Amino acid sequence: MTNVAIVTGGTRGIGLAITQALRAENYQVAAFYFGNEEAAQKCAADTGAKTYKVNVADFAACQKAVEQVETELGPVSVLVNNAGITKDGMLHKMSPESWSDVIETNMTSCFNMCRAVISGMRDRKLGRIVNISSINGQKGQLGQCNYSAAKAGMLGFTRALAQESAAKGITVNAICPGYIATDMTASMPQEVLESIIRQIPAARMGKPEEIADMVVFLASTRASFVTGATMTVNGGQYIAA
Ligand code: NDP
């Protein structure tokens, strides 16, 4: 297996933990980010990952960035689609922009990035794709019609691409994190977070490293026969069949 991994949104939060964990496994990591230069510089300095400023909602930008990564680091064997945003609001107040921004950044980005790497992976008969979905794509969440739809869409995308790719030595899996302590959840009101923690059997939020550990497993040769799967990592908050 070549050892080049792309992690979108790889310079902060869960993505940073994934970058760190893959670096610890000796992957060369291309960490994509959107606009937070300070976090990107710190990530590069601390982890040795190469950082790339790429809007994953932009198809052409993804194509160009993957070409650049393959020129600079080599063929991509692992893609982690982790970049994501929320723009919450009840549907009766949701703007078309809040809908499309969330759909494009979370879900269309999976198409954009997978489309850019898939031909090379098929040619080399080797690849690992991990899509970071969400508990709220599994169960739905009040105030998140856009986000729940995007994250549920990622699960269907994962299952379809897994079937297309299995015979080519490529696995495609999704992880559905529960509530994880990052900037994304830090922006939620404290009383909302406390009420969420009361619904988690493990009685705490998850850590970014707990998602990264699952990514490392799915990226490894030990997971060669795991494809099309949805791995829930949520402290028991939502136990899907
Ligand atoms: P953060 O808000 O902490 O980080 C988001 C990352 O995505 C940042 O690196 C950001 O870049 C990047 N990003 C955002 N928009 C774009 C874009 N258009 N193009 C490229 N990169 C972009 O999020 P988390 O770490 O909390 O979440 C990571 C993933 O996990 C997301 O997909 C999220 O939906 C999912 N998730 C998170 C949960 C949680 O509880 N935290 C629960 C379930 C799922 P920059 O730093 O430049 O802004």
PDB file of N, CA, C and O in Angstrom, residues 128-194:
ATOM      1  N   ARG A 128      -8.573   3.231   0.125  1.00  0.00           N
ATOM      2  CA  ARG A 128      -9.400   3.275   1.342  1.00  0.00           C
ATOM      3  C   ARG A 128     -10.074   4.638   1.377  1.00  0.00           C
ATOM      4  O   ARG A 128      -9.386   5.670   1.385  1.00  0.00           O
ATOM      5  N   ILE A 129     -11.406   4.635   1.391  1.00  0.00           N
ATOM      6  CA  ILE A 129     -12.149   5.888   1.511  1.00  0.00           C
ATOM      7  C   ILE A 129     -12.980   5.819   2.793  1.00  0.00           C
ATOM      8  O   ILE A 129     -13.681   4.823   3.026  1.00  0.00           O
ATOM      9  N   VAL A 130     -12.860   6.847   3.610  1.00  0.00           N
ATOM     10  CA  VAL A 130     -13.623   6.909   4.863  1.00  0.00           C
ATOM     11  C   VAL A 130     -14.387   8.233   4.881  1.00  0.00           C
ATOM     12  O   VAL A 130     -13.782   9.310   4.775  1.00  0.00           O
ATOM     13  N   ASN A 131     -15.698   8.143   4.993  1.00  0.00           N
ATOM     14  CA  ASN A 131     -16.547   9.334   4.998  1.00  0.00           C
ATOM     15  C   ASN A 131     -17.052   9.599   6.415  1.00  0.00           C
ATOM     16  O   ASN A 131     -17.651   8.712   7.042  1.00  0.00           O
ATOM     17  N   ILE A 132     -16.801  10.809   6.904  1.00  0.00           N
ATOM     18  CA  ILE A 132     -17.235  11.134   8.266  1.00  0.00           C
ATOM     19  C   ILE A 132     -18.646  11.719   8.191  1.00  0.00           C
ATOM     20  O   ILE A 132     -18.851  12.884   7.821  1.00  0.00           O
ATOM     21  N   SER A 133     -19.607  10.882   8.536  1.00  0.00           N
ATOM     22  CA  SER A 133     -21.015  11.286   8.548  1.00  0.00           C
ATOM     23  C   SER A 133     -21.351  11.767   9.960  1.00  0.00           C
ATOM     24  O   SER A 133     -20.542  12.475  10.567  1.00  0.00           O
ATOM     25  N   SER A 134     -22.494  11.385  10.494  1.00  0.00           N
ATOM     26  CA  SER A 134     -22.873  11.864  11.832  1.00  0.00           C
ATOM     27  C   SER A 134     -24.030  11.049  12.386  1.00  0.00           C
ATOM     28  O   SER A 134     -24.879  10.556  11.624  1.00  0.00           O
ATOM     29  N   ILE A 135     -24.100  10.975  13.699  1.00  0.00           N
ATOM     30  CA  ILE A 135     -25.268  10.406  14.375  1.00  0.00           C
ATOM     31  C   ILE A 135     -26.550  11.088  13.863  1.00  0.00           C
ATOM     32  O   ILE A 135     -27.592  10.448  13.745  1.00  0.00           O
ATOM     33  N   ASN A 136     -26.444  12.373  13.542  1.00  0.00           N
ATOM     34  CA  ASN A 136     -27.652  13.101  13.139  1.00  0.00           C
ATOM     35  C   ASN A 136     -28.059  12.810  11.699  1.00  0.00           C
ATOM     36  O   ASN A 136     -29.169  13.145  11.288  1.00  0.00           O
ATOM     37  N   GLY A 137     -27.181  12.151  10.953  1.00  0.00           N
ATOM     38  CA  GLY A 137     -27.569  11.618   9.651  1.00  0.00           C
ATOM     39  C   GLY A 137     -28.307  10.297   9.804  1.00  0.00           C
ATOM     40  O   GLY A 137     -29.051   9.878   8.916  1.00  0.00           O
ATOM     41  N   GLN A 138     -28.092   9.610  10.930  1.00  0.00           N
ATOM     42  CA  GLN A 138     -28.778   8.343  11.194  1.00  0.00           C
ATOM     43  C   GLN A 138     -30.162   8.580  11.791  1.00  0.00           C
ATOM     44  O   GLN A 138     -31.128   7.935  11.407  1.00  0.00           O
ATOM     45  N   LYS A 139     -30.256   9.506  12.759  1.00  0.00           N
ATOM     46  CA  LYS A 139     -31.511   9.633  13.509  1.00  0.00           C
ATOM     47  C   LYS A 139     -32.279  10.921  13.200  1.00  0.00           C
ATOM     48  O   LYS A 139     -33.407  11.064  13.627  1.00  0.00           O
ATOM     49  N   GLY A 140     -31.633  11.856  12.430  1.00  0.00           N
ATOM     50  CA  GLY A 140     -32.270  13.164  12.241  1.00  0.00           C
ATOM     51  C   GLY A 140     -32.101  14.011  13.490  1.00  0.00           C
ATOM     52  O   GLY A 140     -31.862  13.476  14.586  1.00  0.00           O
ATOM     53  N   GLN A 141     -32.151  15.327  13.322  1.00  0.00           N
ATOM     54  CA  GLN A 141     -32.016  16.212  14.486  1.00  0.00           C
ATOM     55  C   GLN A 141     -32.782  17.500  14.230  1.00  0.00           C
ATOM     56  O   GLN A 141     -32.593  18.140  13.190  1.00  0.00           O
ATOM     57  N   LEU A 142     -33.617  17.832  15.175  1.00  0.00           N
ATOM     58  CA  LEU A 142     -34.356  19.099  15.115  1.00  0.00           C
ATOM     59  C   LEU A 142     -33.397  20.265  14.840  1.00  0.00           C
ATOM     60  O   LEU A 142     -32.322  20.328  15.442  1.00  0.00           O
ATOM     61  N   GLY A 143     -33.744  21.115  13.923  1.00  0.00           N
ATOM     62  CA  GLY A 143     -32.901  22.275  13.605  1.00  0.00           C
ATOM     63  C   GLY A 143     -31.805  21.965  12.603  1.00  0.00           C
ATOM     64  O   GLY A 143     -30.985  22.824  12.280  1.00  0.00           O
ATOM     65  N   GLN A 144     -31.788  20.716  12.125  1.00  0.00           N
ATOM     66  CA  GLN A 144     -30.703  20.324  11.211  1.00  0.00           C
ATOM     67  C   GLN A 144     -31.229  19.559   9.991  1.00  0.00           C
ATOM     68  O   GLN A 144     -30.659  18.537   9.603  1.00  0.00           O
ATOM     69  N   CYS A 145     -32.302  20.039   9.369  1.00  0.00           N
ATOM     70  CA  CYS A 145     -32.785  19.360   8.148  1.00  0.00           C
ATOM     71  C   CYS A 145     -31.676  19.320   7.101  1.00  0.00           C
ATOM     72  O   CYS A 145     -31.497  18.298   6.412  1.00  0.00           O
ATOM     73  N   ASN A 146     -30.940  20.412   6.976  1.00  0.00           N
ATOM     74  CA  ASN A 146     -29.861  20.461   5.973  1.00  0.00           C
ATOM     75  C   ASN A 146     -28.738  19.473   6.321  1.00  0.00           C
ATOM     76  O   ASN A 146     -28.325  18.650   5.514  1.00  0.00           O
ATOM     77  N   TYR A 147     -28.266  19.545   7.561  1.00  0.00           N
ATOM     78  CA  TYR A 147     -27.132  18.703   8.005  1.00  0.00           C
ATOM     79  C   TYR A 147     -27.532  17.228   8.051  1.00  0.00           C
ATOM     80  O   TYR A 147     -26.776  16.353   7.600  1.00  0.00           O
ATOM     81  N   SER A 148     -28.725  16.934   8.575  1.00  0.00           N
ATOM     82  CA  SER A 148     -29.164  15.531   8.649  1.00  0.00           C
ATOM     83  C   SER A 148     -29.305  14.948   7.249  1.00  0.00           C
ATOM     84  O   SER A 148     -28.941  13.787   7.012  1.00  0.00           O
ATOM     85  N   ALA A 149     -29.814  15.750   6.321  1.00  0.00           N
ATOM     86  CA  ALA A 149     -29.962  15.274   4.934  1.00  0.00           C
ATOM     87  C   ALA A 149     -28.588  15.032   4.308  1.00  0.00           C
ATOM     88  O   ALA A 149     -28.361  14.002   3.649  1.00  0.00           O
ATOM     89  N   ALA A 150     -27.669  15.950   4.525  1.00  0.00           N
ATOM     90  CA  ALA A 150     -26.321  15.802   3.949  1.00  0.00           C
ATOM     91  C   ALA A 150     -25.624  14.561   4.508  1.00  0.00           C
ATOM     92  O   ALA A 150     -25.016  13.778   3.764  1.00  0.00           O
ATOM     93  N   LYS A 151     -25.724  14.386   5.817  1.00  0.00           N
ATOM     94  CA  LYS A 151     -25.012  13.269   6.452  1.00  0.00           C
ATOM     95  C   LYS A 151     -25.662  11.930   6.107  1.00  0.00           C
ATOM     96  O   LYS A 151     -24.970  10.910   5.973  1.00  0.00           O
ATOM     97  N   ALA A 152     -27.002  11.905   5.976  1.00  0.00           N
ATOM     98  CA  ALA A 152     -27.681  10.676   5.526  1.00  0.00           C
ATOM     99  C   ALA A 152     -27.317  10.390   4.073  1.00  0.00           C
ATOM    100  O   ALA A 152     -27.105   9.231   3.688  1.00  0.00           O
ATOM    101  N   GLY A 153     -27.217  11.430   3.267  1.00  0.00           N
ATOM    102  CA  GLY A 153     -26.820  11.258   1.871  1.00  0.00           C
ATOM    103  C   GLY A 153     -25.437  10.645   1.759  1.00  0.00           C
ATOM    104  O   GLY A 153     -25.183   9.808   0.881  1.00  0.00           O
ATOM    105  N   MET A 154     -24.546  11.024   2.661  1.00  0.00           N
ATOM    106  CA  MET A 154     -23.195  10.440   2.649  1.00  0.00           C
ATOM    107  C   MET A 154     -23.245   8.929   2.872  1.00  0.00           C
ATOM    108  O   MET A 154     -22.414   8.187   2.342  1.00  0.00           O
ATOM    109  N   LEU A 155     -24.216   8.476   3.653  1.00  0.00           N
ATOM    110  CA  LEU A 155     -24.303   7.030   3.929  1.00  0.00           C
ATOM    111  C   LEU A 155     -24.742   6.268   2.677  1.00  0.00           C
ATOM    112  O   LEU A 155     -24.195   5.200   2.363  1.00  0.00           O
ATOM    113  N   GLY A 156     -25.712   6.815   1.946  1.00  0.00           N
ATOM    114  CA  GLY A 156     -26.124   6.173   0.693  1.00  0.00           C
ATOM    115  C   GLY A 156     -25.001   6.175  -0.326  1.00  0.00           C
ATOM    116  O   GLY A 156     -24.752   5.172  -1.017  1.00  0.00           O
ATOM    117  N   PHE A 157     -24.313   7.297  -0.406  1.00  0.00           N
ATOM    118  CA  PHE A 157     -23.164   7.432  -1.317  1.00  0.00           C
ATOM    119  C   PHE A 157     -22.110   6.365  -0.983  1.00  0.00           C
ATOM    120  O   PHE A 157     -21.571   5.694  -1.875  1.00  0.00           O
ATOM    121  N   THR A 158     -21.839   6.208   0.299  1.00  0.00           N
ATOM    122  CA  THR A 158     -20.823   5.246   0.761  1.00  0.00           C
ATOM    123  C   THR A 158     -21.189   3.831   0.319  1.00  0.00           C
ATOM    124  O   THR A 158     -20.340   3.078  -0.193  1.00  0.00           O
ATOM    125  N   ARG A 159     -22.463   3.476   0.510  1.00  0.00           N
ATOM    126  CA  ARG A 159     -22.892   2.097   0.189  1.00  0.00           C
ATOM    127  C   ARG A 159     -22.822   1.842  -1.318  1.00  0.00           C
ATOM    128  O   ARG A 159     -22.440   0.751  -1.758  1.00  0.00           O
ATOM    129  N   ALA A 160     -23.212   2.840  -2.105  1.00  0.00           N
ATOM    130  CA  ALA A 160     -23.177   2.665  -3.563  1.00  0.00           C
ATOM    131  C   ALA A 160     -21.736   2.567  -4.069  1.00  0.00           C
ATOM    132  O   ALA A 160     -21.396   1.662  -4.848  1.00  0.00           O
ATOM    133  N   LEU A 161     -20.882   3.473  -3.606  1.00  0.00           N
ATOM    134  CA  LEU A 161     -19.494   3.467  -4.083  1.00  0.00           C
ATOM    135  C   LEU A 161     -18.763   2.206  -3.599  1.00  0.00           C
ATOM    136  O   LEU A 161     -17.898   1.683  -4.309  1.00  0.00           O
ATOM    137  N   ALA A 162     -19.135   1.722  -2.414  1.00  0.00           N
ATOM    138  CA  ALA A 162     -18.518   0.477  -1.908  1.00  0.00           C
ATOM    139  C   ALA A 162     -18.789  -0.664  -2.875  1.00  0.00           C
ATOM    140  O   ALA A 162     -17.896  -1.462  -3.186  1.00  0.00           O
ATOM    141  N   GLN A 163     -20.033  -0.742  -3.366  1.00  0.00           N
ATOM    142  CA  GLN A 163     -20.378  -1.831  -4.295  1.00  0.00           C
ATOM    143  C   GLN A 163     -19.650  -1.676  -5.630  1.00  0.00           C
ATOM    144  O   GLN A 163     -19.216  -2.658  -6.229  1.00  0.00           O
ATOM    145  N   GLU A 164     -19.509  -0.429  -6.082  1.00  0.00           N
ATOM    146  CA  GLU A 164     -18.799  -0.198  -7.348  1.00  0.00           C
ATOM    147  C   GLU A 164     -17.319  -0.536  -7.251  1.00  0.00           C
ATOM    148  O   GLU A 164     -16.681  -0.844  -8.257  1.00  0.00           O
ATOM    149  N   SER A 165     -16.758  -0.437  -6.038  1.00  0.00           N
ATOM    150  CA  SER A 165     -15.300  -0.415  -5.886  1.00  0.00           C
ATOM    151  C   SER A 165     -14.690  -1.672  -5.297  1.00  0.00           C
ATOM    152  O   SER A 165     -13.465  -1.853  -5.364  1.00  0.00           O
ATOM    153  N   ALA A 166     -15.520  -2.536  -4.709  1.00  0.00           N
ATOM    154  CA  ALA A 166     -14.977  -3.669  -3.931  1.00  0.00           C
ATOM    155  C   ALA A 166     -14.071  -4.564  -4.771  1.00  0.00           C
ATOM    156  O   ALA A 166     -13.008  -4.989  -4.319  1.00  0.00           O
ATOM    157  N   ALA A 167     -14.479  -4.835  -6.001  1.00  0.00           N
ATOM    158  CA  ALA A 167     -13.691  -5.751  -6.834  1.00  0.00           C
ATOM    159  C   ALA A 167     -12.372  -5.129  -7.278  1.00  0.00           C
ATOM    160  O   ALA A 167     -11.501  -5.822  -7.806  1.00  0.00           O
ATOM    161  N   LYS A 168     -12.232  -3.839  -7.061  1.00  0.00           N
ATOM    162  CA  LYS A 168     -10.986  -3.140  -7.431  1.00  0.00           C
ATOM    163  C   LYS A 168     -10.066  -2.930  -6.229  1.00  0.00           C
ATOM    164  O   LYS A 168      -9.145  -2.106  -6.286  1.00  0.00           O
ATOM    165  N   GLY A 169     -10.364  -3.620  -5.120  1.00  0.00           N
ATOM    166  CA  GLY A 169      -9.478  -3.508  -3.950  1.00  0.00           C
ATOM    167  C   GLY A 169      -9.643  -2.208  -3.177  1.00  0.00           C
ATOM    168  O   GLY A 169      -8.759  -1.815  -2.415  1.00  0.00           O
ATOM    169  N   ILE A 170     -10.786  -1.561  -3.394  1.00  0.00           N
ATOM    170  CA  ILE A 170     -11.031  -0.271  -2.713  1.00  0.00           C
ATOM    171  C   ILE A 170     -12.164  -0.474  -1.705  1.00  0.00           C
ATOM    172  O   ILE A 170     -13.221  -1.008  -2.073  1.00  0.00           O
ATOM    173  N   THR A 171     -11.945  -0.073  -0.453  1.00  0.00           N
ATOM    174  CA  THR A 171     -13.041  -0.108   0.513  1.00  0.00           C
ATOM    175  C   THR A 171     -13.560   1.308   0.739  1.00  0.00           C
ATOM    176  O   THR A 171     -12.795   2.281   0.665  1.00  0.00           O
ATOM    177  N   VAL A 172     -14.862   1.384   0.987  1.00  0.00           N
ATOM    178  CA  VAL A 172     -15.518   2.685   1.209  1.00  0.00           C
ATOM    179  C   VAL A 172     -16.431   2.525   2.421  1.00  0.00           C
ATOM    180  O   VAL A 172     -17.377   1.729   2.388  1.00  0.00           O
ATOM    181  N   ASN A 173     -16.115   3.228   3.489  1.00  0.00           N
ATOM    182  CA  ASN A 173     -16.884   3.091   4.729  1.00  0.00           C
ATOM    183  C   ASN A 173     -17.229   4.460   5.300  1.00  0.00           C
ATOM    184  O   ASN A 173     -16.602   5.468   4.947  1.00  0.00           O
ATOM    185  N   ALA A 174     -18.222   4.453   6.179  1.00  0.00           N
ATOM    186  CA  ALA A 174     -18.613   5.706   6.854  1.00  0.00           C
ATOM    187  C   ALA A 174     -18.468   5.537   8.357  1.00  0.00           C
ATOM    188  O   ALA A 174     -18.647   4.435   8.888  1.00  0.00           O
ATOM    189  N   ILE A 175     -18.142   6.635   8.994  1.00  0.00           N
ATOM    190  CA  ILE A 175     -18.149   6.676  10.457  1.00  0.00           C
ATOM    191  C   ILE A 175     -19.207   7.689  10.868  1.00  0.00           C
ATOM    192  O   ILE A 175     -19.264   8.803  10.317  1.00  0.00           O
ATOM    193  N   CYS A 176     -20.043   7.319  11.817  1.00  0.00           N
ATOM    194  CA  CYS A 176     -21.028   8.258  12.372  1.00  0.00           C
ATOM    195  C   CYS A 176     -20.626   8.599  13.803  1.00  0.00           C
ATOM    196  O   CYS A 176     -20.964   7.859  14.743  1.00  0.00           O
ATOM    197  N   PRO A 177     -19.907   9.701  13.978  1.00  0.00           N
ATOM    198  CA  PRO A 177     -19.581  10.098  15.349  1.00  0.00           C
ATOM    199  C   PRO A 177     -20.829  10.584  16.076  1.00  0.00           C
ATOM    200  O   PRO A 177     -21.735  11.153  15.460  1.00  0.00           O
ATOM    201  N   GLY A 178     -20.832  10.355  17.388  1.00  0.00           N
ATOM    202  CA  GLY A 178     -21.794  11.060  18.230  1.00  0.00           C
ATOM    203  C   GLY A 178     -21.232  12.439  18.530  1.00  0.00           C
ATOM    204  O   GLY A 178     -20.473  12.996  17.729  1.00  0.00           O
ATOM    205  N   TYR A 179     -21.581  12.981  19.677  1.00  0.00           N
ATOM    206  CA  TYR A 179     -21.119  14.343  20.010  1.00  0.00           C
ATOM    207  C   TYR A 179     -19.668  14.298  20.491  1.00  0.00           C
ATOM    208  O   TYR A 179     -19.329  13.606  21.448  1.00  0.00           O
ATOM    209  N   ILE A 180     -18.816  15.028  19.776  1.00  0.00           N
ATOM    210  CA  ILE A 180     -17.375  15.013  20.019  1.00  0.00           C
ATOM    211  C   ILE A 180     -16.941  16.437  20.379  1.00  0.00           C
ATOM    212  O   ILE A 180     -17.409  17.405  19.759  1.00  0.00           O
ATOM    213  N   ALA A 181     -16.062  16.544  21.357  1.00  0.00           N
ATOM    214  CA  ALA A 181     -15.638  17.867  21.838  1.00  0.00           C
ATOM    215  C   ALA A 181     -14.682  18.521  20.841  1.00  0.00           C
ATOM    216  O   ALA A 181     -13.500  18.167  20.768  1.00  0.00           O
ATOM    217  N   THR A 182     -15.199  19.437  20.029  1.00  0.00           N
ATOM    218  CA  THR A 182     -14.407  20.206  19.052  1.00  0.00           C
ATOM    219  C   THR A 182     -14.992  21.616  18.992  1.00  0.00           C
ATOM    220  O   THR A 182     -15.980  21.922  19.667  1.00  0.00           O
ATOM    221  N   ASP A 183     -14.417  22.458  18.116  1.00  0.00           N
ATOM    222  CA  ASP A 183     -14.960  23.812  17.941  1.00  0.00           C
ATOM    223  C   ASP A 183     -16.429  23.763  17.537  1.00  0.00           C
ATOM    224  O   ASP A 183     -17.223  24.630  17.910  1.00  0.00           O
ATOM    225  N   MET A 184     -16.790  22.719  16.722  1.00  0.00           N
ATOM    226  CA  MET A 184     -18.163  22.631  16.219  1.00  0.00           C
ATOM    227  C   MET A 184     -19.163  22.531  17.366  1.00  0.00           C
ATOM    228  O   MET A 184     -20.183  23.216  17.379  1.00  0.00           O
ATOM    229  N   THR A 185     -18.855  21.696  18.348  1.00  0.00           N
ATOM    230  CA  THR A 185     -19.792  21.528  19.467  1.00  0.00           C
ATOM    231  C   THR A 185     -19.578  22.607  20.532  1.00  0.00           C
ATOM    232  O   THR A 185     -20.515  22.927  21.273  1.00  0.00           O
ATOM    233  N   ALA A 186     -18.371  23.199  20.581  1.00  0.00           N
ATOM    234  CA  ALA A 186     -18.120  24.264  21.564  1.00  0.00           C
ATOM    235  C   ALA A 186     -19.010  25.474  21.295  1.00  0.00           C
ATOM    236  O   ALA A 186     -19.278  26.271  22.191  1.00  0.00           O
ATOM    237  N   SER A 187     -19.473  25.600  20.031  1.00  0.00           N
ATOM    238  CA  SER A 187     -20.317  26.759  19.701  1.00  0.00           C
ATOM    239  C   SER A 187     -21.777  26.536  20.128  1.00  0.00           C
ATOM    240  O   SER A 187     -22.604  27.435  20.022  1.00  0.00           O
ATOM    241  N   MET A 188     -22.083  25.331  20.644  1.00  0.00           N
ATOM    242  CA  MET A 188     -23.463  25.080  21.076  1.00  0.00           C
ATOM    243  C   MET A 188     -23.677  25.632  22.485  1.00  0.00           C
ATOM    244  O   MET A 188     -22.755  25.620  23.309  1.00  0.00           O
ATOM    245  N   PRO A 189     -24.912  26.091  22.805  1.00  0.00           N
ATOM    246  CA  PRO A 189     -25.169  26.590  24.170  1.00  0.00           C
ATOM    247  C   PRO A 189     -24.905  25.501  25.219  1.00  0.00           C
ATOM    248  O   PRO A 189     -25.214  24.329  24.994  1.00  0.00           O
ATOM    249  N   GLN A 190     -24.318  25.923  26.363  1.00  0.00           N
ATOM    250  CA  GLN A 190     -23.920  24.972  27.407  1.00  0.00           C
ATOM    251  C   GLN A 190     -25.093  24.108  27.861  1.00  0.00           C
ATOM    252  O   GLN A 190     -24.960  22.898  28.057  1.00  0.00           O
ATOM    253  N   GLU A 191     -26.296  24.734  28.009  1.00  0.00           N
ATOM    254  CA  GLU A 191     -27.428  23.944  28.524  1.00  0.00           C
ATOM    255  C   GLU A 191     -27.866  22.875  27.521  1.00  0.00           C
ATOM    256  O   GLU A 191     -28.303  21.785  27.892  1.00  0.00           O
ATOM    257  N   VAL A 192     -27.675  23.162  26.216  1.00  0.00           N
ATOM    258  CA  VAL A 192     -28.005  22.166  25.185  1.00  0.00           C
ATOM    259  C   VAL A 192     -27.014  21.005  25.277  1.00  0.00           C
ATOM    260  O   VAL A 192     -27.390  19.828  25.253  1.00  0.00           O
ATOM    261  N   LEU A 193     -25.739  21.354  25.423  1.00  0.00           N
ATOM    262  CA  LEU A 193     -24.714  20.299  25.544  1.00  0.00           C
ATOM    263  C   LEU A 193     -24.968  19.420  26.764  1.00  0.00           C
ATOM    264  O   LEU A 193     -24.873  18.192  26.695  1.00  0.00           O
ATOM    265  N   GLU A 194     -25.333  20.070  27.887  1.00  0.00           N
ATOM    266  CA  GLU A 194     -25.590  19.287  29.111  1.00  0.00           C
ATOM    267  C   GLU A 194     -26.773  18.349  28.915  1.00  0.00           C
ATOM    268  O   GLU A 194     -26.752  17.193  29.357  1.00  0.00           O
TER     269      GLU A 194
END
